[in-house]
Short mmCIF file of C-alpha atoms in Angstrom, two decimals:
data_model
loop_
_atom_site.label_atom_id
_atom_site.label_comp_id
_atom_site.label_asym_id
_atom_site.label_seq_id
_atom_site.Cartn_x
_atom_site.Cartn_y
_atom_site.Cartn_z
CA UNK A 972 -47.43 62.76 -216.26
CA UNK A 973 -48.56 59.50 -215.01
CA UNK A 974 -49.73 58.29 -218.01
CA UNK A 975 -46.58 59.50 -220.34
CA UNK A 976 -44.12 57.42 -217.51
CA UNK A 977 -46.61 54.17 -218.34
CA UNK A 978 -46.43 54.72 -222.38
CA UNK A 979 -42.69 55.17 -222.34
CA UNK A 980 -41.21 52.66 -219.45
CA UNK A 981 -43.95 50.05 -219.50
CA UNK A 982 -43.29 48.27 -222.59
CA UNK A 983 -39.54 48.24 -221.97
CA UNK A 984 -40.13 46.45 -218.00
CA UNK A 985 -42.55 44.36 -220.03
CA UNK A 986 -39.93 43.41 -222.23
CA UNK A 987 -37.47 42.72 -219.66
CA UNK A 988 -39.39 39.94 -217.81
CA UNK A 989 -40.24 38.11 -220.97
CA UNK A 990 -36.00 37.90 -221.61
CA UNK A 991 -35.87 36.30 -218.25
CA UNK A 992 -38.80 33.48 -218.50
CA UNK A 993 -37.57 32.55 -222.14
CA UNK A 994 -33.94 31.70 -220.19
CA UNK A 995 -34.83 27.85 -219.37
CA UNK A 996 -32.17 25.57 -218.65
CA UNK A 997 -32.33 22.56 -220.35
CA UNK A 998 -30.62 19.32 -220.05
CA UNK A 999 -29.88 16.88 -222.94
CA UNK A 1000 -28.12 13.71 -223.50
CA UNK A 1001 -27.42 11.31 -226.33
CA UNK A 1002 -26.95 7.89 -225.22
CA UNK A 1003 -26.02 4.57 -227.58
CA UNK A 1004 -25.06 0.60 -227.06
CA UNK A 1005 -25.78 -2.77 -228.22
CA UNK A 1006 -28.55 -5.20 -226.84
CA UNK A 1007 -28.20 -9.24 -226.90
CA UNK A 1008 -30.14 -12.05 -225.28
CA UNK A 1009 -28.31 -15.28 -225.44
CA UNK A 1010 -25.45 -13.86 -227.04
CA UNK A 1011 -26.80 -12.78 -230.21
CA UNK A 1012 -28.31 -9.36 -230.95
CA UNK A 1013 -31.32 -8.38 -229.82
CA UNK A 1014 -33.46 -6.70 -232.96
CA UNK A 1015 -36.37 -4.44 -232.61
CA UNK A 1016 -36.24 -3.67 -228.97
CA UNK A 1017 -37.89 -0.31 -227.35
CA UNK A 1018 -35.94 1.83 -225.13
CA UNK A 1019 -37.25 4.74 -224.24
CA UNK A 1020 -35.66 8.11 -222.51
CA UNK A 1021 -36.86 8.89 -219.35
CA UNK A 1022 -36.90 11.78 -217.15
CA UNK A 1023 -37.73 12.36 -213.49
CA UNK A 1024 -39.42 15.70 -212.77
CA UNK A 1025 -39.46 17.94 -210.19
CA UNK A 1026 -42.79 16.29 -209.25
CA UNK A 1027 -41.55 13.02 -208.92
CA UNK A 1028 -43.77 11.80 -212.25
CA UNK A 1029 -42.19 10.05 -215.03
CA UNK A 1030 -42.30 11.81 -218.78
CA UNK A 1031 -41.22 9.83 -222.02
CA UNK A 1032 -39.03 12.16 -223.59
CA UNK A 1033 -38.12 9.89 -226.90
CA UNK A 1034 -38.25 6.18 -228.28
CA UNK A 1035 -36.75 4.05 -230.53
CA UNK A 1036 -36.29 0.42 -231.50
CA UNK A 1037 -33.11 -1.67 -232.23
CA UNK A 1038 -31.73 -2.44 -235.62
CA UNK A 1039 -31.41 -5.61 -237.02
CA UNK A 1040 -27.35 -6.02 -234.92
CA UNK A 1041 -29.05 -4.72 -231.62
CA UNK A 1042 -27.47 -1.40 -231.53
CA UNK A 1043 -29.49 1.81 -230.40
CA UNK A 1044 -29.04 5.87 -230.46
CA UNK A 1045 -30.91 7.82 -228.41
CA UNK A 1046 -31.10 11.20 -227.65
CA UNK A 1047 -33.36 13.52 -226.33
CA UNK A 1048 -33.48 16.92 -224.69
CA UNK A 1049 -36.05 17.85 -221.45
CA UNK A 1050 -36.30 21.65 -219.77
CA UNK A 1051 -35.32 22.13 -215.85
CA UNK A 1052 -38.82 21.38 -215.31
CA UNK A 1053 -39.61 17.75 -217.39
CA UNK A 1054 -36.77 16.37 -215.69
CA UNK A 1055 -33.69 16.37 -213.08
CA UNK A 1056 -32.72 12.24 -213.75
CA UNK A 1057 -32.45 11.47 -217.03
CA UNK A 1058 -32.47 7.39 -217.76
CA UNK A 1059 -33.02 4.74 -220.60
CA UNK A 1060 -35.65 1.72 -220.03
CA UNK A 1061 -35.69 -1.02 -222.22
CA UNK A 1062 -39.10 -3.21 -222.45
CA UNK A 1063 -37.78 -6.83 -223.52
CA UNK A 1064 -39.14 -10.49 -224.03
CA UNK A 1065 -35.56 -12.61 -223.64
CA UNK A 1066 -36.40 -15.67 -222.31
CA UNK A 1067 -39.97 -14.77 -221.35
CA UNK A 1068 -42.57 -17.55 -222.20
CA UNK A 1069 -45.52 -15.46 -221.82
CA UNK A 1070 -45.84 -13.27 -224.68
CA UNK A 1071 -48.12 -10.89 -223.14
CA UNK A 1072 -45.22 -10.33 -220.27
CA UNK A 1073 -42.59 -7.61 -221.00
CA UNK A 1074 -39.29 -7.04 -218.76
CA UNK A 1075 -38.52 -3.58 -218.18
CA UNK A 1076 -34.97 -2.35 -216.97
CA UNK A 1077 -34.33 1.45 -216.08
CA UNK A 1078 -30.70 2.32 -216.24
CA UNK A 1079 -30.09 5.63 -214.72
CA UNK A 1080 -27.44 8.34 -216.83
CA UNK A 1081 -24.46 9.91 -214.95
CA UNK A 1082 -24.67 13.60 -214.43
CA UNK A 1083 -21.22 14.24 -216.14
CA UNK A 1084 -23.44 13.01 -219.35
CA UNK A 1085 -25.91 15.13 -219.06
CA UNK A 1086 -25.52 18.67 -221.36
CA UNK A 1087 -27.13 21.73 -219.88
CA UNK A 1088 -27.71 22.62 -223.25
CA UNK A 1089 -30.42 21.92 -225.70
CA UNK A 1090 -28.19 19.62 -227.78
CA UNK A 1091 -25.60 16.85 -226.20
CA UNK A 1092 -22.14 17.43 -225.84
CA UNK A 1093 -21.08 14.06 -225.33
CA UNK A 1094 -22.60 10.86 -225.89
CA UNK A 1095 -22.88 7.84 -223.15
CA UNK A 1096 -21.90 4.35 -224.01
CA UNK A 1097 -23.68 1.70 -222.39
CA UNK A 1098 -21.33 -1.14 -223.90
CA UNK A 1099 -23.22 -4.73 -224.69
CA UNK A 1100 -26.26 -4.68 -222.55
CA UNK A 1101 -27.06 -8.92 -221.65
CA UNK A 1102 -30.76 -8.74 -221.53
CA UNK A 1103 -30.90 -12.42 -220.07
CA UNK A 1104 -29.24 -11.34 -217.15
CA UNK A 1105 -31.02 -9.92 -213.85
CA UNK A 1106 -30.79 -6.06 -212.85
CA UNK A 1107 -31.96 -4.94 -209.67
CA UNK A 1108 -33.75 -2.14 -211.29
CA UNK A 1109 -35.26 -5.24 -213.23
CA UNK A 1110 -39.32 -5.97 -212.83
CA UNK A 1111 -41.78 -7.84 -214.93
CA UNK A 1112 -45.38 -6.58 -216.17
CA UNK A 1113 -47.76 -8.60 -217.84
CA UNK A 1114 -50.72 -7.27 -220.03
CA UNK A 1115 -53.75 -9.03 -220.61
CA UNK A 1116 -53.82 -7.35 -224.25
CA UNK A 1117 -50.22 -7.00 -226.12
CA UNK A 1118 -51.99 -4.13 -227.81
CA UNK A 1119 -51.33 -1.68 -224.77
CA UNK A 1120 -48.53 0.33 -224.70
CA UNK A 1121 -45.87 -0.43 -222.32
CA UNK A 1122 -44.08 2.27 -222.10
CA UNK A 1123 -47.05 4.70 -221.27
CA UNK A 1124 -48.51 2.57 -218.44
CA UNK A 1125 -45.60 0.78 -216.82
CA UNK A 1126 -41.81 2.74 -217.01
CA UNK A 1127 -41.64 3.98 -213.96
CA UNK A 1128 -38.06 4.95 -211.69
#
């Protein structure tokens, strides 16, 4: 008797708890604007989407560069548990001598932006972004080597 009740109802509670762990929330947003450093555009830039996990670490979630006018389009999606603060850095060198030295500037997303679906329902605008300007999110790291990565080693929140 035992063993007809585990043939027959096991596979169908088995089946039930796999429904509810493939049901993950996720959050995605699609972000764009325009980049310039003295007032003309600011070409082959790297921002990079950011998210802020539950465990406070910082995971790259996409990249891209600027085009030749400065403008960038970003998107990028991240489950409940990659991230909870979704934000763009952009790694720059306006009006930085050193070449190995990169500025970094995290601008944080507003929630309203932010899709709890897999794909974006609206997309942010960031307007003209002055990169010669100072942000207090703003800091500098220098490499010894340019042929590190910045955005692995140094975007933090």
């Amino acid at each position: 008797m035992i063993l007809l009740w585990v043939v027959l109802f096991l596979p169908i509670i088995m089946a039930n708890n796999f429904k509810r762990v493939s049901r993950i929330v996720y959050s995605s947003v699609e972000t764009q604007g325009f980049l310039s450093c003295n007032g003309k555009p600011a070409k082959n830039i790297k921002i990079a989407l950011l998210s802020k996990n539950v465990l406070n670490r910082t995971l790259t979630l996409n990249q891209t560069l600027t085009a030749v006018n400065g403008a960038f389009l970003i998107r990028g999606c991240a489950n409940i548990f990659q991230g909870l603060k979704l934000n763009i850095g952009i790694a720059h060198q306006c009006n930085e001598p050193n070449r190995y030295c990169f500025h970094i500037i995290n601008f944080l997303i507003p929630q309203s932006y932010i899709s709890r679906n897999r794909f974006p329902f609206r997309r942010y605008n960031f307007g003209i972004i002055e990169l010669d300007k100072v942000y207090g999110t703003q800091h500098v790291n220098c490499k010894k080597s340019i042929r590190k990565k910045v955005f692995k080693s140094s975007m933090k929140l």
